[in-house]
CSV table of C-alpha atoms and ligand atoms in Angstrom, one decimal:
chain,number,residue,atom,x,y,z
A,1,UNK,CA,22.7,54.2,44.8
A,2,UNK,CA,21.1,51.0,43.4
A,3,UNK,CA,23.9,49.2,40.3
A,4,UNK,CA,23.2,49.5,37.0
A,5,UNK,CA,22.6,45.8,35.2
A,6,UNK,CA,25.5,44.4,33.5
A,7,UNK,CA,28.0,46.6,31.4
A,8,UNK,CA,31.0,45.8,29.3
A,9,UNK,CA,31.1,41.6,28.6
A,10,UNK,CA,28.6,41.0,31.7
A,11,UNK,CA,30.4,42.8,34.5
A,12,UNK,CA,28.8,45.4,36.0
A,13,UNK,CA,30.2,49.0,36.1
A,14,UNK,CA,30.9,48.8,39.4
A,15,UNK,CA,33.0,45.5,38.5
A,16,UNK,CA,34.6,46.8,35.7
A,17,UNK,CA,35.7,50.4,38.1
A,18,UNK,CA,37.0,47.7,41.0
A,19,UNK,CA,38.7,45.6,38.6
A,20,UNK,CA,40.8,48.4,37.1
A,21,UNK,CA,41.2,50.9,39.6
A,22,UNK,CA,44.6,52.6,38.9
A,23,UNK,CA,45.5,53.0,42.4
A,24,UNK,CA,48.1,51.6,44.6
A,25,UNK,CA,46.2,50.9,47.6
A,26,UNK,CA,42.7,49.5,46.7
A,27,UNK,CA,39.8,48.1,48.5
A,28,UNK,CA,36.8,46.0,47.3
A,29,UNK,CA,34.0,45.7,49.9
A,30,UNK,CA,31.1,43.4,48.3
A,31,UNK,CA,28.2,41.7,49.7
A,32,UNK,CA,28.2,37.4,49.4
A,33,UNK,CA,28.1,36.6,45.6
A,34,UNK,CA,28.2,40.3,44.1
A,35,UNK,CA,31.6,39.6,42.8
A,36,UNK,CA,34.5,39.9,45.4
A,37,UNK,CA,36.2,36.8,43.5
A,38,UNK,CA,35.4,37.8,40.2
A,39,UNK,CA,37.3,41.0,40.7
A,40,UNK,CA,39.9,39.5,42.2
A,41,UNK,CA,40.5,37.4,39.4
A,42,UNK,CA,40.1,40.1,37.1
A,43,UNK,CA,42.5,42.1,38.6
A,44,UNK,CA,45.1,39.4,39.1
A,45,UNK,CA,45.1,38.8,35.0
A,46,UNK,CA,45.0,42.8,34.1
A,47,UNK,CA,48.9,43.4,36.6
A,48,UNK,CA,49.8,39.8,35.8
A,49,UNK,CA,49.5,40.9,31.7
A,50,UNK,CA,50.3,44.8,31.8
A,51,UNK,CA,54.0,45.3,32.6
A,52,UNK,CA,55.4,42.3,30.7
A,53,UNK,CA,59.2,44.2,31.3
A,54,UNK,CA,58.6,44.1,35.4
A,55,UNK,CA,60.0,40.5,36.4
A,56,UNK,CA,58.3,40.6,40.0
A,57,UNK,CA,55.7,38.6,40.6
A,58,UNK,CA,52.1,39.3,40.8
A,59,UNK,CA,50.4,37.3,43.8
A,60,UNK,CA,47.2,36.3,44.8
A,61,UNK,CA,46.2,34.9,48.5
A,62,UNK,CA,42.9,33.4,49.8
A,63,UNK,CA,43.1,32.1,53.6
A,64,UNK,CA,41.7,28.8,52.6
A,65,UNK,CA,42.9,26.1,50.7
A,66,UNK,CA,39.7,25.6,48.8
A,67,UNK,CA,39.0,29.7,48.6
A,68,UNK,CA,42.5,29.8,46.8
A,69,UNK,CA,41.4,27.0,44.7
A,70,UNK,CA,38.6,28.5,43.6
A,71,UNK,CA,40.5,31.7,42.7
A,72,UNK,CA,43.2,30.2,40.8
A,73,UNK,CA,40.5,28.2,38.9
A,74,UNK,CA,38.6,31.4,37.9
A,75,UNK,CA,41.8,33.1,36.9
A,76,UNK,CA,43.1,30.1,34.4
A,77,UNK,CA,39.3,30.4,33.6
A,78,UNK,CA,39.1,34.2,32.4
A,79,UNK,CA,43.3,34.8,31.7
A,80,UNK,CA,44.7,31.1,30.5
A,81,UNK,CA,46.7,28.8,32.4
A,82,UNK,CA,49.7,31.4,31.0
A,83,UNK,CA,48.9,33.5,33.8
A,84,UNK,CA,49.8,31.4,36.5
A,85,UNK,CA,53.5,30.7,35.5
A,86,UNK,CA,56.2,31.2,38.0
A,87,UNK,CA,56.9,33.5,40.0
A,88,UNK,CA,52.9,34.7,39.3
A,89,UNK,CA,51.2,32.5,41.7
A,90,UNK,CA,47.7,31.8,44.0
A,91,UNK,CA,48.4,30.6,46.9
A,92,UNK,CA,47.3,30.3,50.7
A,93,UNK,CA,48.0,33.2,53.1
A,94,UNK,CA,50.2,30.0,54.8
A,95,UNK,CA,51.9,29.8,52.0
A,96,UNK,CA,53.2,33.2,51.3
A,97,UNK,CA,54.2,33.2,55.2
A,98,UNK,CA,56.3,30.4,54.7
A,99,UNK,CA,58.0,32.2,51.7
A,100,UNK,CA,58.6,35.0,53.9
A,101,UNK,CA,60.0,33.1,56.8
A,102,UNK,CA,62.7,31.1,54.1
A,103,UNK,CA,63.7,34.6,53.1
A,104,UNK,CA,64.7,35.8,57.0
A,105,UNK,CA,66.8,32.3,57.7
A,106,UNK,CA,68.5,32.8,54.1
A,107,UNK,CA,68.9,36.1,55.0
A,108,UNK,CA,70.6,35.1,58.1
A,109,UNK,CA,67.9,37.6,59.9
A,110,UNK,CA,66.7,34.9,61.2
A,111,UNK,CA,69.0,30.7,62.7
A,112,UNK,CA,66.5,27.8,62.9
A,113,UNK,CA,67.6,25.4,65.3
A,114,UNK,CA,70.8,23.3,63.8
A,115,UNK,CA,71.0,26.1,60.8
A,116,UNK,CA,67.5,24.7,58.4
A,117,UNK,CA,66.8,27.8,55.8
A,118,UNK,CA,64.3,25.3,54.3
A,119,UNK,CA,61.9,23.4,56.3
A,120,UNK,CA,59.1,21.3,55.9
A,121,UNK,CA,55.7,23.0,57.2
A,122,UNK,CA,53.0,20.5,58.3
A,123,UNK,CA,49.7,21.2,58.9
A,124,UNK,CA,49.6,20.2,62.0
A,125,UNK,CA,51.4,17.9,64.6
A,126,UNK,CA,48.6,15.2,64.9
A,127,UNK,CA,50.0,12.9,62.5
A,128,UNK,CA,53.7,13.0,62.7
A,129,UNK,CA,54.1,13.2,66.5
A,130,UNK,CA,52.6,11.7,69.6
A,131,UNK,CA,50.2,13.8,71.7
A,132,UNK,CA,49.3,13.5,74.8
A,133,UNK,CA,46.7,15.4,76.8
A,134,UNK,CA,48.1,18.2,79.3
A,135,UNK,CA,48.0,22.2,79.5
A,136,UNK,CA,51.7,22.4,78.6
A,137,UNK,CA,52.6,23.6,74.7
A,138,UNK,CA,55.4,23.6,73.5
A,139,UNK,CA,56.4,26.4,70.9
A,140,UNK,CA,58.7,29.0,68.9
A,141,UNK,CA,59.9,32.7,70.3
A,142,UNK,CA,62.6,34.7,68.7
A,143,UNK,CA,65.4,35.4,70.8
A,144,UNK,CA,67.7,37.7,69.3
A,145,UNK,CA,67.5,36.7,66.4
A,146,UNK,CA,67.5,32.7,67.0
A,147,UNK,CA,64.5,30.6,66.9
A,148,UNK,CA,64.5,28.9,70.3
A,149,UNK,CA,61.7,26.7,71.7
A,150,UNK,CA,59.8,27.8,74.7
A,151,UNK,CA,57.2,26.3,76.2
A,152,UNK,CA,53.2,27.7,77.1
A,153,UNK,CA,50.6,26.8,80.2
A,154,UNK,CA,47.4,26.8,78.2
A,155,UNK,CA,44.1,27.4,80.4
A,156,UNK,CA,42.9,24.2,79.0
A,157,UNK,CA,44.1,20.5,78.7
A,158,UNK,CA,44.7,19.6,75.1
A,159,UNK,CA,46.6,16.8,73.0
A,160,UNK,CA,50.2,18.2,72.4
A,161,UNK,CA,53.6,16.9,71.2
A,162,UNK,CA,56.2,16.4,74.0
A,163,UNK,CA,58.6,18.8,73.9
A,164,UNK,CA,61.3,16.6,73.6
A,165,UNK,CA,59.6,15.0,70.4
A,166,UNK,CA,58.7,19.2,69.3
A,167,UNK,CA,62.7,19.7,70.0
A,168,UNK,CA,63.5,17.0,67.9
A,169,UNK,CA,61.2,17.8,64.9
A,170,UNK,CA,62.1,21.2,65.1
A,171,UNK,CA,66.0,20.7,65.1
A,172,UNK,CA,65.5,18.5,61.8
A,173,UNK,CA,63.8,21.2,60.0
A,174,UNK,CA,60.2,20.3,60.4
A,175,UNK,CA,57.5,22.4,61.7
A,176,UNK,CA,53.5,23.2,61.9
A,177,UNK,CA,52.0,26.7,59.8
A,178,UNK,CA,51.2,27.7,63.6
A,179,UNK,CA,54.5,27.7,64.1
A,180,UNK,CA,55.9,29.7,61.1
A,181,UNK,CA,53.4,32.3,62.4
A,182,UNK,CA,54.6,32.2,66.1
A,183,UNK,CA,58.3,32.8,65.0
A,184,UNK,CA,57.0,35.6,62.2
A,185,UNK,CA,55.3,37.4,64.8
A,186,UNK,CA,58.6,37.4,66.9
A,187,UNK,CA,60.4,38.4,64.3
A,188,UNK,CA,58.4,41.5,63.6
A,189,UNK,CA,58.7,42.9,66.9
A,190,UNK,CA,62.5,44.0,65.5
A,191,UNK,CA,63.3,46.9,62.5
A,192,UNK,CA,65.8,44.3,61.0
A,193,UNK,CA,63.3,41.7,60.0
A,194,UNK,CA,60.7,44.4,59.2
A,195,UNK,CA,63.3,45.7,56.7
A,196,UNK,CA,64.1,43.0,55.1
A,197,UNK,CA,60.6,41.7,54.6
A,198,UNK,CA,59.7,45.2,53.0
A,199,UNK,CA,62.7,44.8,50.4
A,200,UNK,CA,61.4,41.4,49.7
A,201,UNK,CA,58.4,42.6,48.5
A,202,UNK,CA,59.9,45.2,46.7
A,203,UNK,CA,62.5,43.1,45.1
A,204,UNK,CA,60.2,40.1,43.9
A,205,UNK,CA,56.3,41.1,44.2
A,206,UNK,CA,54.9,43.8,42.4
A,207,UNK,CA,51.1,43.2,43.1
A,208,UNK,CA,49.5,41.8,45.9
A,209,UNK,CA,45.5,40.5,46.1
A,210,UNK,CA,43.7,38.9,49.0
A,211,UNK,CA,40.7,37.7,48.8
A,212,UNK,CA,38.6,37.3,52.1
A,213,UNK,CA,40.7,40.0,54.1
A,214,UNK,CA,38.4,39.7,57.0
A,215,UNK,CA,39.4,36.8,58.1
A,216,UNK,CA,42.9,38.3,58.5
A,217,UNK,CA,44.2,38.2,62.3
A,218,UNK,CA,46.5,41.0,63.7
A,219,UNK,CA,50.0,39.0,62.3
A,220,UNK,CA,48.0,38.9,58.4
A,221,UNK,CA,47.6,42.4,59.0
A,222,UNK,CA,50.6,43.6,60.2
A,223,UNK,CA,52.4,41.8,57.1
A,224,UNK,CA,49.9,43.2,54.8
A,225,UNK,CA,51.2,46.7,55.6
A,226,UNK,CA,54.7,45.9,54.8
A,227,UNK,CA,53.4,45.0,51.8
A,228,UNK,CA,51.7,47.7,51.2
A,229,UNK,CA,55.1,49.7,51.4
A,230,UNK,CA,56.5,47.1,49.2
A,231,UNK,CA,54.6,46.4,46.4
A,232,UNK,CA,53.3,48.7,43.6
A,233,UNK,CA,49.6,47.5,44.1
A,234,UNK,CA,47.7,46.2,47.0
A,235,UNK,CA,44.4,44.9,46.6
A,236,UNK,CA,42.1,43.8,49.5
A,237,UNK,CA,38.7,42.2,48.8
A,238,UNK,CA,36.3,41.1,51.3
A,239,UNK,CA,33.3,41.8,53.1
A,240,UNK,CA,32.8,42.4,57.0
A,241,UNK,CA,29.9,40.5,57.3
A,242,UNK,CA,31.5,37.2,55.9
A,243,UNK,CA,34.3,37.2,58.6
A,244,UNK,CA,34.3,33.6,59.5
A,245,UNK,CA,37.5,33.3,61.4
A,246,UNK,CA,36.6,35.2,64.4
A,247,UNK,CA,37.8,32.1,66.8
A,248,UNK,CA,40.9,31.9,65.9
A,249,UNK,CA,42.0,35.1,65.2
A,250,UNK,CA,40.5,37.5,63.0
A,251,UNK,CA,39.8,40.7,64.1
A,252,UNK,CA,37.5,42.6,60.8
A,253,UNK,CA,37.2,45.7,62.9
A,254,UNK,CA,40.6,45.8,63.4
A,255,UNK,CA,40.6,45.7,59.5
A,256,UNK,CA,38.5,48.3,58.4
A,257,UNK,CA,39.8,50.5,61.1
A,258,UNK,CA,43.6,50.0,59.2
A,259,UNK,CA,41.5,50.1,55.6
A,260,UNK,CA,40.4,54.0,56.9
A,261,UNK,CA,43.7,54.9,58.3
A,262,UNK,CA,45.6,54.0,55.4
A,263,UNK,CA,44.0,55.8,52.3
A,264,UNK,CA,42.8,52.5,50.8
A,265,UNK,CA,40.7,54.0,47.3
A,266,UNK,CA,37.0,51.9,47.8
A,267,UNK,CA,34.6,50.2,45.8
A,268,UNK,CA,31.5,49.1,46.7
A,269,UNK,CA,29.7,46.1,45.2
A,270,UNK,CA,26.3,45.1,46.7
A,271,UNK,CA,24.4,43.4,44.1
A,272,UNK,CA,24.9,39.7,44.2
A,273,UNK,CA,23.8,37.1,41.8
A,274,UNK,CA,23.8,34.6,44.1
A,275,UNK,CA,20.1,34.7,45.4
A,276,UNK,CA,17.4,32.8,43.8
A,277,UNK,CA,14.4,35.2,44.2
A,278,UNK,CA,13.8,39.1,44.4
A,279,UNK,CA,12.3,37.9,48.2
A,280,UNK,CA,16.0,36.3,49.0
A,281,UNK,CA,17.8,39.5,47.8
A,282,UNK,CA,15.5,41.7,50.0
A,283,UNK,CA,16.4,39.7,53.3
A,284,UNK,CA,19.5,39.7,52.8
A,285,UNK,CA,20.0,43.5,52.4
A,286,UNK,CA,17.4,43.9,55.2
A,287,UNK,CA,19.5,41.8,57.4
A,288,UNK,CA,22.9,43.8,56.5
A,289,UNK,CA,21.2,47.1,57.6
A,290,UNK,CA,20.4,45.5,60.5
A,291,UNK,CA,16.7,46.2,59.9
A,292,UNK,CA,14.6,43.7,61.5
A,293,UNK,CA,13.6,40.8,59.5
A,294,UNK,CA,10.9,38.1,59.4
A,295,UNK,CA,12.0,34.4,58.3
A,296,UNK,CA,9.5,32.8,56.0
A,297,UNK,CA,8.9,29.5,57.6
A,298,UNK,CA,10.5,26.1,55.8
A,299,UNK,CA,10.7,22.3,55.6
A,300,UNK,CA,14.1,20.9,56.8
A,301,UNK,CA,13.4,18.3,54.0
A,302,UNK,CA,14.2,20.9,51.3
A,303,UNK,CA,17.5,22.3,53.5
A,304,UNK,CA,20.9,21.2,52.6
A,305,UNK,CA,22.6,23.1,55.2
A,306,UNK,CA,20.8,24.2,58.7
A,307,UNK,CA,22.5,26.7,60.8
A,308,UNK,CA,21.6,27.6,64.2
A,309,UNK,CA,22.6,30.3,67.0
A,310,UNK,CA,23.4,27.8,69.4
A,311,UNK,CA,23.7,24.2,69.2
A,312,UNK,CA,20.5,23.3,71.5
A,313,UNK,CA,18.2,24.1,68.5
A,314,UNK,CA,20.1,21.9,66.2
A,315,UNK,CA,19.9,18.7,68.4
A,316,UNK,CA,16.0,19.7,68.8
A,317,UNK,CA,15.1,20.1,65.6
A,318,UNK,CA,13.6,17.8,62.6
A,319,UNK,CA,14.6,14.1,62.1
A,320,UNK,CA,16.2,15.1,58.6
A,321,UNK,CA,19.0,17.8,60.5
A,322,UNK,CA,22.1,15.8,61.6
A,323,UNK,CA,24.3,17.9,63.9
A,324,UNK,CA,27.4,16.1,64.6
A,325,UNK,CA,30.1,17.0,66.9
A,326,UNK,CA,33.8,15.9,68.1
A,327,UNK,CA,34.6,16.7,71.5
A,328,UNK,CA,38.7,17.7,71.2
A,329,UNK,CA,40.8,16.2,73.1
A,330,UNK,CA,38.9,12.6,73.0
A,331,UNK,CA,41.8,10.8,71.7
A,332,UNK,CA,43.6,10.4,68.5
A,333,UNK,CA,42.6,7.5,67.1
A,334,UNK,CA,38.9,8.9,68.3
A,335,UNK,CA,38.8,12.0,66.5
A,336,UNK,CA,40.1,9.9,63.3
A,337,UNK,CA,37.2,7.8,63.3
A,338,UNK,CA,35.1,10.5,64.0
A,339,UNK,CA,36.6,12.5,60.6
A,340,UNK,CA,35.8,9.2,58.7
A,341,UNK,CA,32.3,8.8,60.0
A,342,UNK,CA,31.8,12.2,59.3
A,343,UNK,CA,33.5,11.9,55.8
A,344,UNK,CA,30.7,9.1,54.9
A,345,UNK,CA,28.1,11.4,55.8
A,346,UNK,CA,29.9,14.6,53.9
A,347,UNK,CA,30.3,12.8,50.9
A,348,UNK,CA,26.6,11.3,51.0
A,349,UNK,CA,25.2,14.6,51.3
A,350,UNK,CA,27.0,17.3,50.1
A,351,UNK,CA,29.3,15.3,47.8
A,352,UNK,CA,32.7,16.8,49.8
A,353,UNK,CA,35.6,15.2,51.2
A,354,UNK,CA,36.2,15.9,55.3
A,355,UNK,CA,38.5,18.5,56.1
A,356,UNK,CA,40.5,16.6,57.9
A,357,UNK,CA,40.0,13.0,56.1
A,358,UNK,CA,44.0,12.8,55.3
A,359,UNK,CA,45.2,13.8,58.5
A,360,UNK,CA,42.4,10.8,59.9
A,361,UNK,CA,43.7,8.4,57.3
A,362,UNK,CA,47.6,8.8,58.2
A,363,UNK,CA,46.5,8.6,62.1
A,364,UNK,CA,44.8,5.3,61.2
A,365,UNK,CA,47.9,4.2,58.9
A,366,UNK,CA,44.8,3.9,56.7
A,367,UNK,CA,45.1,4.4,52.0
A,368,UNK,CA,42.0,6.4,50.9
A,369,UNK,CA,41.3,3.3,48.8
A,370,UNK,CA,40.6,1.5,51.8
A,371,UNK,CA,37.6,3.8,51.9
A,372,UNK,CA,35.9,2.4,49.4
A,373,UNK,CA,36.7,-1.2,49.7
A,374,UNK,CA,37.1,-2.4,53.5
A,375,UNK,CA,35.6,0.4,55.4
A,376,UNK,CA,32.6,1.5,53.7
A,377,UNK,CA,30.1,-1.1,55.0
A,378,UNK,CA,31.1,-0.1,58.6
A,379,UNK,CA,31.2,3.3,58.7
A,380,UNK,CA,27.6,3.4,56.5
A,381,UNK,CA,26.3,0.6,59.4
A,382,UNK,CA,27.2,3.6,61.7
A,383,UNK,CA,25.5,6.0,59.8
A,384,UNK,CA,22.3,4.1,59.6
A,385,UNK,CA,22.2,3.3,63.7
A,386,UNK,CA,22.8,7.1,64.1
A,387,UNK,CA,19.8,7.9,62.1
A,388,UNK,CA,17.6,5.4,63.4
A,389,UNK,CA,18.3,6.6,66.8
A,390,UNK,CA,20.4,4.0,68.0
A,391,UNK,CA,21.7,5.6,71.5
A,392,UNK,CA,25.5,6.6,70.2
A,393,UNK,CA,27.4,4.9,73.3
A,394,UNK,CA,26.3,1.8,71.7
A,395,UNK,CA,26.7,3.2,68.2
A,396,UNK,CA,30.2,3.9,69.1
A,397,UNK,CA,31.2,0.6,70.7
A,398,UNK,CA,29.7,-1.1,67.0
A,399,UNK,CA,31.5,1.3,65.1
A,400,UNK,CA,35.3,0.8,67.3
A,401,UNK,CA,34.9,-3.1,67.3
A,402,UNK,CA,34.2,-2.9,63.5
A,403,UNK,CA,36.9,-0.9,63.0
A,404,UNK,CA,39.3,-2.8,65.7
A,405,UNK,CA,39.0,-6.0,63.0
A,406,UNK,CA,40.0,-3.9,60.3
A,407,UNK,CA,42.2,-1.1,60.9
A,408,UNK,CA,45.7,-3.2,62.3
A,409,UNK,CA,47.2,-0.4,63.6
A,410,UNK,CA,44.2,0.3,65.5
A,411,UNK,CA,44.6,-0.5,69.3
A,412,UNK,CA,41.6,-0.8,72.1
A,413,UNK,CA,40.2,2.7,71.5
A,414,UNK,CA,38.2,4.0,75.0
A,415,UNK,CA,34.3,5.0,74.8
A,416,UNK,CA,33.7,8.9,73.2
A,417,UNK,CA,30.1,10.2,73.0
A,418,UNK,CA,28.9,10.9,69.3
A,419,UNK,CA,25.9,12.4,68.8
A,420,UNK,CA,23.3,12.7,65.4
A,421,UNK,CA,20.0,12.7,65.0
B,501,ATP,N1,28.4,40.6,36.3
B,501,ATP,C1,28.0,39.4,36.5
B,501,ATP,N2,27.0,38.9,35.7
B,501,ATP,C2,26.5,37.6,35.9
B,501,ATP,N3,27.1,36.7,36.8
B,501,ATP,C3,28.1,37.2,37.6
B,501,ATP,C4,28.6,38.5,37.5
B,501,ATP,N4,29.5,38.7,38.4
B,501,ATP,C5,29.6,37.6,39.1
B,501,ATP,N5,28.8,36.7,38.6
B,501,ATP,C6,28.6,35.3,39.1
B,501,ATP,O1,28.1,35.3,40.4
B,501,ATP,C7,28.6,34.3,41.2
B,501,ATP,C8,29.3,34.9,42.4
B,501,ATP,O2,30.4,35.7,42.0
B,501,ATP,P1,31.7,35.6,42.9
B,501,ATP,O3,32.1,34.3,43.3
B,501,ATP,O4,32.8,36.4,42.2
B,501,ATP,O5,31.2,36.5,44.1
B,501,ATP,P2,31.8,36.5,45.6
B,501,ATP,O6,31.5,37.9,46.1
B,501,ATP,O7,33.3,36.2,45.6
B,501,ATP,O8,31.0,35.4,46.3
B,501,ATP,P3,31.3,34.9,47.8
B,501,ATP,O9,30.6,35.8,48.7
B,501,ATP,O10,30.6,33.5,47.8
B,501,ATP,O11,32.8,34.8,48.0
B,501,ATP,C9,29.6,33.5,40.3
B,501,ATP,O12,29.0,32.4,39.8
B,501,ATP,C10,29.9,34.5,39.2
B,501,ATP,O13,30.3,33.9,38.0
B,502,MG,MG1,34.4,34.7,46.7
């Protein structure tokens, strides 16, 4: 059935019918830019504003830090910043996990190592303890009840922690996010933990929205249906074909088969507003039938982004694309100054910070201000030998000895291979 043009205040029908569904257990399945967000939002403001007598919170997740931006942004936008006053909140998936892990230690369900029920959750190891390359990782199983520190023989050789730094960390309350999910995922395996997870959500959440639920991985999952028993309202918003998280993870079949099995009430929403011509909107919805598809032809001069099936094509293709790749494992200090070459070229060209630019900063015992100032004329030397076609061995040794005069804390750092064209 093709969608109406916009009803009530711009939204669609099918908008408005998502939005306010009265039902418990509710799924939104959209196509990009048709309004998966928008909804969300929506929703978030109409439970946050329609039991003012019910205390519990109403919550809203997004798996990344900048998708949960975006949503809290568009919330404040359409509800007032009054919306987002505690306990309401819009946070990471991470987040939420690390609320429910405090719960179990004050709970006493769960004993962290020298009795933490608070702990400080890093992102990741990288810059608060040494790593050195081996197979051996060291990380958290529930034992009864105690959190007790194991270690893994991974297939392949990667930089990790010792485990007598992880032990030591871990005794003084600190951790990664991967580790509040490998001691969540122990936890579950027992009835006590399950049950005191479900009365948390009953107690203090009384709606629940993700945003992006196919990039949910079997733990996500298996917390989203004790919240399902908890809270009043579920909401799950995403669309199968936008599952990005596939390699570390996510598993969107596994999704939509517990979306069938569980009674979810669905909405559709397939018209987007993202595409720029009637030609773009007929591609894309020939593509998601998986009806065969011609590609008009293009110049890579007028692309901002190129994407590519494999790699190969990238490195072959026009002057103007710039594929750039850090091998893991190279090295600390490597993979910093690989972030910060690749921060230069982010911000040049898309006007976006590196994902990992503060983790690179801290490794380098580097201020961001030094960006600007000290660093700048190096890295954009870089930059400029990469696309001339300087070959990158000798890119790379410019770029260290640069660096070398003005990072102090850097050391003799060994030869990597960057690429670009
Ligand atoms: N009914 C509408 N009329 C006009 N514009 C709309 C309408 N609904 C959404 N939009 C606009 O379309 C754009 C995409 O909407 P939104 O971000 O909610 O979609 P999405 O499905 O979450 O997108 P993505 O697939 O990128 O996550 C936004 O700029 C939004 O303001
Ligand atoms: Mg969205």
């Amino acid at each position: 059935m093709s969608e109406p043009s916009a009803g009530v205040n711009g939204l669609t029908p099918r908008q408005l019918m998502a939005s306010g569904s009265p039902h418990g257990l509710v799924y939104v399945e959209a196509a990009p830019g048709s309004g998966k967000t928008t909804v969300s939002a929506l929703r978030f403001g109409l439970h946050r504003f329609s039991a003012s007598t019910d205390r519990r919170a109403v919550v809203a997740v997004s798996f990344t830090r900048s998708a949960t931006e975006e949503l809290r942004t568009r919330v404040i936008r359409y509800w007032g910043p009054s919306s987002v006053t505690w306990p309401h909140r819009i946070v990471t998936l991470d987040t939420l996990l690390c609320d429910l892990l405090f719960h179990l230690l004050q709970e006493g369900v769960l004993r962290w190592p020298g009795g933490h029920t608070d702990l400080e959750v890093l992102d990741t190891w990288r810059t608060a303890l040494s790593a050195k390359p081996g197979r051996i990782r060291p990380v958290l199983r529930v034992d009864n009840g105690q959190v007790v520190i194991r270690t893994v023989d991974e297939s392949q050789s990667a930089g990790h922690p010792s485990v007598l730094d992880f032990k030591k960390a871990i005794s003084e309350g600190r951790c990664t996010h991967d580790n509040v999910r490998e001691v969540l995922q122990g936890a579950l395996a027992t009835g006590e933990a399950r049950e005191a997870l479900t009365s948390y959500f009953e107690g203090t959440i009384r709606s629940l929205t993700v945003d992006e639920v196919f990039d949910a991985n079997d733990l996500d999952r298996d917390i989203f249906s004790l919240a399902a028993s908890g809270c009043r309202s579920l909401t799950l918003v995403g669309d199968p074909w936008q599952a990005l998280y596939e390699f570390r993870g996510a598993r969107p079949a596994a999704m939509t088969t517990y979306i069938s099995e569980n009674s979810f009430t669905t909405h559709h929403l397939d018209k987007s507003f993202r595409w720029g011509s009637d030609k773009q909107a007929s591609l894309t919805s020939k593509l998601r039938r998986r009806l065969p598809a011609q590609l008009p032809p293009g110049n890579a001069q007028d692309a901002d982004v190129v994407i590519a099936h494999r790699w190969q094509a990238l490195w072959g293709a026009d002057a103007h694309v710039l594929p750039l790749a850090i091998k893991p494992g190279v090295g600390q200090a490597q993979e910093a100054i690989c972030t910060l070459l690749l921060n230069e070229i982010t911000q040049h060209a898309l006007g976006l910070q590196a994902v990992f630019l503060h983790d690179a900063l801290a490794t380098l015992g580097l201020e961001k201000e030094n960006l600007a100032t000290t660093l700048h004329a190096c890295l954009q030397d870089a930059v400029s030998h990469l696309k001339e076609g300087t070959p990158s061995r000798q890119v790379w040794e410019i770029l260290s000895d640069g660096l070398a005069d003005l990072v102090p804390a850097l050391g003799p750092v060994s030869p990597i291979m960057i690429g670009a064209r």
